[in-house]
Short mmCIF file of C-alpha atoms in Angstrom, two decimals:
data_model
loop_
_atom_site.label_atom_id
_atom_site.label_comp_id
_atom_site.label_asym_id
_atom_site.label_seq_id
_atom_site.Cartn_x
_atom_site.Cartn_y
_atom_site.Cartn_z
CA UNK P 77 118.68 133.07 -114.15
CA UNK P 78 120.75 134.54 -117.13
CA UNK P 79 118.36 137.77 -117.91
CA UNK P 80 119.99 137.56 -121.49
CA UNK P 81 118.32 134.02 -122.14
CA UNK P 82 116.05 133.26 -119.95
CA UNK P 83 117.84 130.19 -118.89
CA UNK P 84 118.89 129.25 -115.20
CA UNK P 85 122.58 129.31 -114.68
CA UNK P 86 124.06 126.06 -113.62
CA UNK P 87 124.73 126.32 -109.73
CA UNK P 88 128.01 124.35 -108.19
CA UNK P 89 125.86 123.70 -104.86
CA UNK P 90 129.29 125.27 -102.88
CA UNK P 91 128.48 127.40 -99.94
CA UNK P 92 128.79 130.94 -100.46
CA UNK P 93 128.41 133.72 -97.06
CA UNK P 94 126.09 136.31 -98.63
CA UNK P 95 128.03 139.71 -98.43
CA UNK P 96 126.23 142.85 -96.95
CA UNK P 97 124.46 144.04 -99.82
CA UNK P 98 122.95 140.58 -101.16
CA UNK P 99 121.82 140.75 -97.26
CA UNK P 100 120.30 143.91 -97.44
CA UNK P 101 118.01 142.26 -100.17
CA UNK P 102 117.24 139.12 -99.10
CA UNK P 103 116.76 140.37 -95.41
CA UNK P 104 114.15 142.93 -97.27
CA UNK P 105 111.79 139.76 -97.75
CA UNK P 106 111.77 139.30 -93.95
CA UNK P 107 109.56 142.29 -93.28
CA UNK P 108 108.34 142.57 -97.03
CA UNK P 109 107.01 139.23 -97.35
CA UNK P 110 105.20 138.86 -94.02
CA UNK P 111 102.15 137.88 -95.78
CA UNK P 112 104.38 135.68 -98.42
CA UNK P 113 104.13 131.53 -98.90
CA UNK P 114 104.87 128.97 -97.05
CA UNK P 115 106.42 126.12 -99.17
CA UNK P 116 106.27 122.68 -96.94
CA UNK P 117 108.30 120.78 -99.82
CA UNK P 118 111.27 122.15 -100.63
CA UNK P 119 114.87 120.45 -100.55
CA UNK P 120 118.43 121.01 -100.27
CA UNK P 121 121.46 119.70 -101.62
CA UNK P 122 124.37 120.98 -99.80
CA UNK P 123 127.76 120.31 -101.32
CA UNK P 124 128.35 117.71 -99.03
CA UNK P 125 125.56 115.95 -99.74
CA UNK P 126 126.17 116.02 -103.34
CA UNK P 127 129.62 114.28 -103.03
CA UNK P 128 128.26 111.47 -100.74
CA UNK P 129 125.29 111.11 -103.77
CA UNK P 130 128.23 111.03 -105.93
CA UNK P 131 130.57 108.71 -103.91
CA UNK P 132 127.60 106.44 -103.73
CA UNK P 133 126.97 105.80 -107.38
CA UNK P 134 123.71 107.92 -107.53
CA UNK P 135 125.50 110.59 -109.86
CA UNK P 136 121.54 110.10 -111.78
CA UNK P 137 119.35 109.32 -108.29
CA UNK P 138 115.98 107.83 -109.60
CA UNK P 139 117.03 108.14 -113.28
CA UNK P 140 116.71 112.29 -113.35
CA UNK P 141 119.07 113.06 -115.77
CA UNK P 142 121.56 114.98 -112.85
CA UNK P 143 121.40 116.30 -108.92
CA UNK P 144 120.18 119.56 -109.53
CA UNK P 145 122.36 122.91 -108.68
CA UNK P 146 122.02 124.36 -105.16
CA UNK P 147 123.11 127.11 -103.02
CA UNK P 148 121.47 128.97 -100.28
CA UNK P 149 121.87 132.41 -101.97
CA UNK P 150 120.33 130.96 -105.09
CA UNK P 151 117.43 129.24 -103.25
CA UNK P 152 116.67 132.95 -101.23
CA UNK P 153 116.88 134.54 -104.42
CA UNK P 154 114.15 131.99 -105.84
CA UNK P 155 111.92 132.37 -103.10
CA UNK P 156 111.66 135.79 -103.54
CA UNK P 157 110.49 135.06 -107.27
CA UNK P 158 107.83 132.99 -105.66
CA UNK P 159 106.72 135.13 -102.77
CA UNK P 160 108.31 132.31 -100.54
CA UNK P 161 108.41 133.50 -97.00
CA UNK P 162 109.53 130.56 -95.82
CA UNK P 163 111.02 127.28 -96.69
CA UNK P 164 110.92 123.86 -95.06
CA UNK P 165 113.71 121.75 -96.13
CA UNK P 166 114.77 118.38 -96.43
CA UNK P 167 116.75 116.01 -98.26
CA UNK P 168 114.83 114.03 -101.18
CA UNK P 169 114.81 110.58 -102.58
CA UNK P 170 117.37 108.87 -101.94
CA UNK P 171 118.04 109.82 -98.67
CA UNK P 172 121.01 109.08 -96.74
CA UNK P 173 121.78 105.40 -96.30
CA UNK P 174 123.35 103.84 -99.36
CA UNK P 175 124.13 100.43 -97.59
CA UNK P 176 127.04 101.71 -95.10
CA UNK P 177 125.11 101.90 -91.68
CA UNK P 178 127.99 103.99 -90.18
CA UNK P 179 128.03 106.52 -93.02
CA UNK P 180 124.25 107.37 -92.96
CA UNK P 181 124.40 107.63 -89.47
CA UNK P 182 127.00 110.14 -89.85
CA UNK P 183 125.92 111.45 -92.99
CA UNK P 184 122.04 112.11 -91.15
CA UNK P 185 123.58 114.18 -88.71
CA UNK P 186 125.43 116.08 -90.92
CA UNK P 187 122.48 117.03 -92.84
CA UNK P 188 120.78 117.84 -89.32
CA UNK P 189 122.98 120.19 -88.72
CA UNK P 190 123.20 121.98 -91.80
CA UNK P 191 119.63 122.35 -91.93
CA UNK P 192 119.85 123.89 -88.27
CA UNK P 193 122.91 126.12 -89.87
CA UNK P 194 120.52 127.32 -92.72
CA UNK P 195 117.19 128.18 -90.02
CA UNK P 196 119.71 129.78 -87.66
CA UNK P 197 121.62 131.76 -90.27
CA UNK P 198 118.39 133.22 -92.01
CA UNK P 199 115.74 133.90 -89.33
CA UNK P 200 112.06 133.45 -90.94
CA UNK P 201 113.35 132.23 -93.99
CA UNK P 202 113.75 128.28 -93.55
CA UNK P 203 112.96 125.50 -91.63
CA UNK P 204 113.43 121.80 -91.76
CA UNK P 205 112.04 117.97 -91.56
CA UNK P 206 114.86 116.07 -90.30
CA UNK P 207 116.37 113.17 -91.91
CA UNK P 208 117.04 109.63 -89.75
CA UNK P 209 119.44 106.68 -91.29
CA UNK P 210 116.71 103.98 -91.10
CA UNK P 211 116.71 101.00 -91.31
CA UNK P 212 119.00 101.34 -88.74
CA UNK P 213 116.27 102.25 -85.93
CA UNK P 214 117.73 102.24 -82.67
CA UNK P 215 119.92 104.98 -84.38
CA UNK P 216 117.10 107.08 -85.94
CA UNK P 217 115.49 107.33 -82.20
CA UNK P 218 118.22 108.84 -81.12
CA UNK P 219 118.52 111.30 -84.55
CA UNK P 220 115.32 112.50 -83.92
CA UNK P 221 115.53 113.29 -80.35
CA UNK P 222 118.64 115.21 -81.22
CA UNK P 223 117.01 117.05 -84.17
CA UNK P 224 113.77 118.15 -82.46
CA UNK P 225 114.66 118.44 -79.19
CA UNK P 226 118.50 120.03 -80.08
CA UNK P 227 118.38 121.45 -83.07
CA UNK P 228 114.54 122.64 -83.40
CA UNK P 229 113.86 120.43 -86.22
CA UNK P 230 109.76 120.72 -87.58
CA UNK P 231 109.56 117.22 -87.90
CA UNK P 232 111.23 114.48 -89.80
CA UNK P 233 111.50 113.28 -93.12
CA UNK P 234 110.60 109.77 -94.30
CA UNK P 235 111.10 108.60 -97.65
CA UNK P 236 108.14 106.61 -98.88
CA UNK P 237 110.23 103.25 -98.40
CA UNK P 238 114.30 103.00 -96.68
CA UNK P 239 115.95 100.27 -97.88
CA UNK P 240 112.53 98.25 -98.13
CA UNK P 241 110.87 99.57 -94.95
CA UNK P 242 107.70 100.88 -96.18
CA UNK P 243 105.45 103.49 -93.67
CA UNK P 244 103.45 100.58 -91.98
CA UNK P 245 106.30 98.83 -91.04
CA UNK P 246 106.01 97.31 -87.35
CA UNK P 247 109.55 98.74 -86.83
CA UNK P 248 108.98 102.03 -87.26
CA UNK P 249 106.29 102.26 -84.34
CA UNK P 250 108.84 103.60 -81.70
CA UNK P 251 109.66 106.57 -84.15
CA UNK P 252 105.86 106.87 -84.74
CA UNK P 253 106.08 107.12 -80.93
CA UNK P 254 108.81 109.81 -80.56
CA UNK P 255 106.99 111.93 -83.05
CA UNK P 256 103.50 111.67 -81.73
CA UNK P 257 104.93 112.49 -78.18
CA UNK P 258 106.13 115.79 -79.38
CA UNK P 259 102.77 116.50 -81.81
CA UNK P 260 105.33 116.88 -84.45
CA UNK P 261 105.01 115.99 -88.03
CA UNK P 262 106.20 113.36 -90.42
CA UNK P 263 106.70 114.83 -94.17
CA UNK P 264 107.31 111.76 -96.35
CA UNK P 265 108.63 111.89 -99.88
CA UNK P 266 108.51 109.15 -102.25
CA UNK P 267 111.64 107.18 -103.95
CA UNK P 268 112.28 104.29 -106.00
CA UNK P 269 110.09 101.74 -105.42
CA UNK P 270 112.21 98.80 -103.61
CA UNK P 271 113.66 96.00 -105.60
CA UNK P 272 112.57 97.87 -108.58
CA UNK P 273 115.17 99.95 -110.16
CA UNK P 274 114.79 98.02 -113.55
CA UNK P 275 111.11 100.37 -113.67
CA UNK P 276 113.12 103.30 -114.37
CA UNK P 277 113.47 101.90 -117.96
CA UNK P 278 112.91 104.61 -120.63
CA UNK P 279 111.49 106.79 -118.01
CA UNK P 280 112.33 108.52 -114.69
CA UNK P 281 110.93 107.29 -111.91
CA UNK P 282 109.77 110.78 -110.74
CA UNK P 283 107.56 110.53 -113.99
CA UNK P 284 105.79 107.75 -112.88
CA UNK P 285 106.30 105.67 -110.26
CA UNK P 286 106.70 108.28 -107.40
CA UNK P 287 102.85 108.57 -107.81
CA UNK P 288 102.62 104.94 -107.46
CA UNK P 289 105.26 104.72 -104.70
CA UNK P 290 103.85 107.48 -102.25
CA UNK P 291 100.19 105.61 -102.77
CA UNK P 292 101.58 102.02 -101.69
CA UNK P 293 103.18 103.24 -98.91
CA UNK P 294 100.80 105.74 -97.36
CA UNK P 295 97.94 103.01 -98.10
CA UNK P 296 100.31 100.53 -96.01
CA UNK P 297 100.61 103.79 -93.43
CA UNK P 298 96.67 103.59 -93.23
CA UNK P 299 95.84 99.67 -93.31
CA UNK P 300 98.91 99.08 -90.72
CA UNK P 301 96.67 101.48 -88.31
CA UNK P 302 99.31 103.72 -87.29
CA UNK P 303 96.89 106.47 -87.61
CA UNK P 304 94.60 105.30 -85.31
CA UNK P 305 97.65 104.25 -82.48
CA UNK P 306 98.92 107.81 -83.12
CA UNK P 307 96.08 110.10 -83.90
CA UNK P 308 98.22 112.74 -82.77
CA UNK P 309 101.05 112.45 -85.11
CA UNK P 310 100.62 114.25 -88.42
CA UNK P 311 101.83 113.13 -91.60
CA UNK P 312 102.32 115.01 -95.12
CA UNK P 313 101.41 113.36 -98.18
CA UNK P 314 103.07 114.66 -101.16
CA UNK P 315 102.07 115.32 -104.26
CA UNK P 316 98.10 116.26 -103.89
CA UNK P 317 98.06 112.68 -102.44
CA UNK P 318 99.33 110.70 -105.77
CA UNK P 319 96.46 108.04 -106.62
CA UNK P 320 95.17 107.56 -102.78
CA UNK P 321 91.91 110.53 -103.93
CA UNK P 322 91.33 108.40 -106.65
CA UNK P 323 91.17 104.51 -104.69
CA UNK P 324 89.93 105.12 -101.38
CA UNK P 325 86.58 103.19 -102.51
CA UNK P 326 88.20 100.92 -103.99
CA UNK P 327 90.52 100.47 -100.58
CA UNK P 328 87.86 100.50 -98.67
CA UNK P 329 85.31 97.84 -100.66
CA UNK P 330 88.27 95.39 -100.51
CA UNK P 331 88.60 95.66 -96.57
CA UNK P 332 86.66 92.82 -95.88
CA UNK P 333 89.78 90.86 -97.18
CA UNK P 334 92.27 91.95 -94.61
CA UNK P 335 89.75 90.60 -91.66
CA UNK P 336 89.16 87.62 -89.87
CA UNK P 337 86.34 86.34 -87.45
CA UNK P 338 86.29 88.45 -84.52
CA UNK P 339 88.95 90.78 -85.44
CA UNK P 340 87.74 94.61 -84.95
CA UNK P 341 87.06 96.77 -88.60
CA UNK P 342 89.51 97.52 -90.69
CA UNK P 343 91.08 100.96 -91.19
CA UNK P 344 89.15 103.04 -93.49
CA UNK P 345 90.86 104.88 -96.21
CA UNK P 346 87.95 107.35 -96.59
CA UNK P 347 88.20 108.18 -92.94
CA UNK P 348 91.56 108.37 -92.83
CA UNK P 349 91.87 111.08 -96.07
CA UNK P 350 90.29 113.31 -93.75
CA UNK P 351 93.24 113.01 -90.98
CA UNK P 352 95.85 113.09 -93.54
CA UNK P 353 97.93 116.58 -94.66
CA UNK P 354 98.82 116.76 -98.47
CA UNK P 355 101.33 119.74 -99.81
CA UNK P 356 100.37 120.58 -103.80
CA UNK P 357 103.71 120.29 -104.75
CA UNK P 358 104.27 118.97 -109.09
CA UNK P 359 101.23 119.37 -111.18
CA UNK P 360 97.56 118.55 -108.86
CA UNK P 361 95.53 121.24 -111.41
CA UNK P 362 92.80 120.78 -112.20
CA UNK P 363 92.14 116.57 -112.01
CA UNK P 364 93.81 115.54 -109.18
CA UNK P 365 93.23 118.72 -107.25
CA UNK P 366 89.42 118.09 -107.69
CA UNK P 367 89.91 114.48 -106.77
CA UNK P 368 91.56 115.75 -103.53
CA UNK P 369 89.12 118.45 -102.37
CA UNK P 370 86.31 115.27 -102.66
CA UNK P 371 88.04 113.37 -99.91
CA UNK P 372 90.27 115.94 -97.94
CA UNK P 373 90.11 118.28 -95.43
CA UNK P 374 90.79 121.62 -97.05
CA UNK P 375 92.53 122.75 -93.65
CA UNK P 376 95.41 120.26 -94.47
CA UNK P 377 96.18 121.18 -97.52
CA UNK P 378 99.45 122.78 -98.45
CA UNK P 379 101.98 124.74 -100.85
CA UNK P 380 104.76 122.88 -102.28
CA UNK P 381 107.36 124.14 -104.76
CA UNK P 382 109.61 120.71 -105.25
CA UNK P 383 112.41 123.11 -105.63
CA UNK P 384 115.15 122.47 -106.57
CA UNK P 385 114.59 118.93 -108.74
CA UNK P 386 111.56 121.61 -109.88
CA UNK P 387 113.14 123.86 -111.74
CA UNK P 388 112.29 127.67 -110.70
CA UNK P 389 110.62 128.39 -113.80
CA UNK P 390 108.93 125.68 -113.67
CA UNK P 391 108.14 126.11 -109.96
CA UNK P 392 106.76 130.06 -110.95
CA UNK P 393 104.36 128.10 -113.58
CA UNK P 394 102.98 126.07 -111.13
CA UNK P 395 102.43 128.48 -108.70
CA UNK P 396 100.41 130.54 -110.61
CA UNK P 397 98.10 127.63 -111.78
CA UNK P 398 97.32 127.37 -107.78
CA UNK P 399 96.60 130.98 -108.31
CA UNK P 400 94.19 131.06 -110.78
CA UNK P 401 92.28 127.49 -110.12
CA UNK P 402 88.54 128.33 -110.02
CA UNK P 403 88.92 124.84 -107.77
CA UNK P 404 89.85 127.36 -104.94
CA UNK P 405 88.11 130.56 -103.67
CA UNK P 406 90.47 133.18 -102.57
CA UNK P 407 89.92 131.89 -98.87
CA UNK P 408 90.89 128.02 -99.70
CA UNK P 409 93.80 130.14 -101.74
CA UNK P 410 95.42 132.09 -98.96
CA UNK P 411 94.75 129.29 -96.78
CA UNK P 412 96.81 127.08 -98.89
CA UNK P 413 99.28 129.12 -99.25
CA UNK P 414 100.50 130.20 -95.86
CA UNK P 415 97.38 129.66 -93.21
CA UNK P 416 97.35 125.69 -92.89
CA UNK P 417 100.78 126.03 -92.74
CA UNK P 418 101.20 128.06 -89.62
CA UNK P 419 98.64 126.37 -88.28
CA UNK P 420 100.54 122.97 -88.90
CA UNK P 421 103.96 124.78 -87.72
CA UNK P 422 102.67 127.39 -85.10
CA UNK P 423 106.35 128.83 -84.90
CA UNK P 424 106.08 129.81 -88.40
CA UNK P 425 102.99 132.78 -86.83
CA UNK P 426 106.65 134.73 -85.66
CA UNK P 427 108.13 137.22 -87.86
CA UNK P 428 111.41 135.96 -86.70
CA UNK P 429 110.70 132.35 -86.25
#
């Protein structure tokens, strides 16, 4: 941030080795901040991930107006501004596979593996949700193994729909599988809605149909059952939930539609709110958060800065509405904040994890 304006400095997303006295003051948060946030949605845009977004056409990915700045210095140095102890990182909408099976598989491992760089390079400061090139799935299987059994991934990252494969997809049950196995967790983030680019129109899709995006798809998630044939997989809602607090009646009074004679009941949303984690990340005060809290378990509920397609002023804003929301009493607060999180993430309980 320019401390003559006020205004963030434009970032060129290049790597940059932090030099012994930057060190000395990021590696102060460490022991400082011991007691600092956890933010479970928070993203990264190495530099070459940016020239694959750029290669690919998606110079304006959803219709944002440009791939936001990032660097590892600069994202330390913003975590510290929001008494971030820790990060957990992936890569947001669009993902990875722009329609080349080869390069996403190659491009997913790439981002694997920087993500393992970044944990291994600041101990206590980051972690990471994997990323898998789906729809190719005999490929992501083998991703995933890699990144949580090789390179100590937290879980994976899937984006509300790849390339038309939405969360209740049939052929996504063997990564379902893989993750519930391993108790791990599933942090999904939405994106365009598929087939429907034209609905960017006169406004970004983040604006708008993200909300709607993240409901469809975790609805599908719910109604497909794959919370009952993995109750031991967890999965991370973004955005205080989107819509779902709002329609689980709703869901639920139209159930009777989705069953035949002698089939067994239906998935219920209401019940399934309950199993369901949600980070806080964008703007949940005071409506949506108090739609949440009605159908939620408090326990799951997380801190999430968005950074860096949030801005960090922006991100500071936010924060501090969490802070001062009469929604949550200072327990729910700290909770929120850090607590659910190391209880979703046990490593996270280390100093040095």
């Amino acid at each position: 941030m320019d401390e003559a304006t006020g205004e963030l400095r434009p970032r060129t997303g290049a790597r940059q080795e932090p030099e012994t006295h930057s060190w000395l003051v990021l590696g102060k948060a460490v022991h400082d901040m011991a007691s600092g946030r956890i933010d479970l949605h928070a993203h990264y845009v190495p530099d070459f991930y940016r020239q694959a977004l750029l290669a690919a056409g998606e110079e304006h990915p959803d219709g944002i107006a440009a791939i936001p700045g990032w660097d590892e210095l600069s994202a330390l140095r913003d975590m510290d501004e929001l008494n971030v102890r820790t990060a957990i990182l992936s890569i947001s909408s669009p993902g990875v596979h722009f329609g080349n099976s080869d390069h996403a598989i190659a491009l997913a491992r790439q981002v694997n593996e920087e993500g393992a760089r970044l944990v291994k390079r600041y101990p206590g400061r980051f972690g990471f949700f994997a990323t898998l090139p789906v729809p190719e799935f005999d490929e992501a299987v083998v991703e995933l193994r890699y990144a949580l059994d090789v390179l100590g991934a937290d879980g994976i990252v899937l984006e509300s729909n790849q390339r038309g494969v939405y969360l209740g997809d049939e052929r996504l049950e063997p990564i379902y599988a893989e993750v519930a196995a391993r108790n791990s967790v599933v942090f999904t983030h939405p994106t365009t809605p598929f087939g429907a680019e034209h609905l960017s129109g006169r406004y970004p899709r983040p604006m708008l149909e993200f909300m709607f995006e993240s409901t469809r798809s975790v609805a599908d998630f719910i109604l497909s059952g794959v919370p009952n044939r993995h109750p031991s997989l967890r999965l991370v809602v973004p955005h205080a939930g989107a819509a779902l607090p709002v329609l689980v009646n709703r869901i639920d009074m139209l159930l009777p539609l989705l069953t035949k004679p002698g089939d067994g009941a239906a998935p219920s949303a209401r019940e399934a709110m309950r199993q369901l984690h949600f980070d806080l990340a964008g703007a949940p005060v005071e409506e949506l958060l108090r739609a949440l809290l009605s159908v939620a378990d408090p326990a799951k509920l997380y801190y999430g800065s968005d950074y860096p397609f949030t801005p960090a002023d922006v991100c500071v804003g936010l924060a501090q509405e969490l802070e001062k929301t009469s929604l949550l009493d200072d327990g729910l607060r700290d909770q929120m904040f850090q607590g659910n999180a190391r209880a979703l993430l046990p490593r996270l309980s280390s100093t040095d994890a």
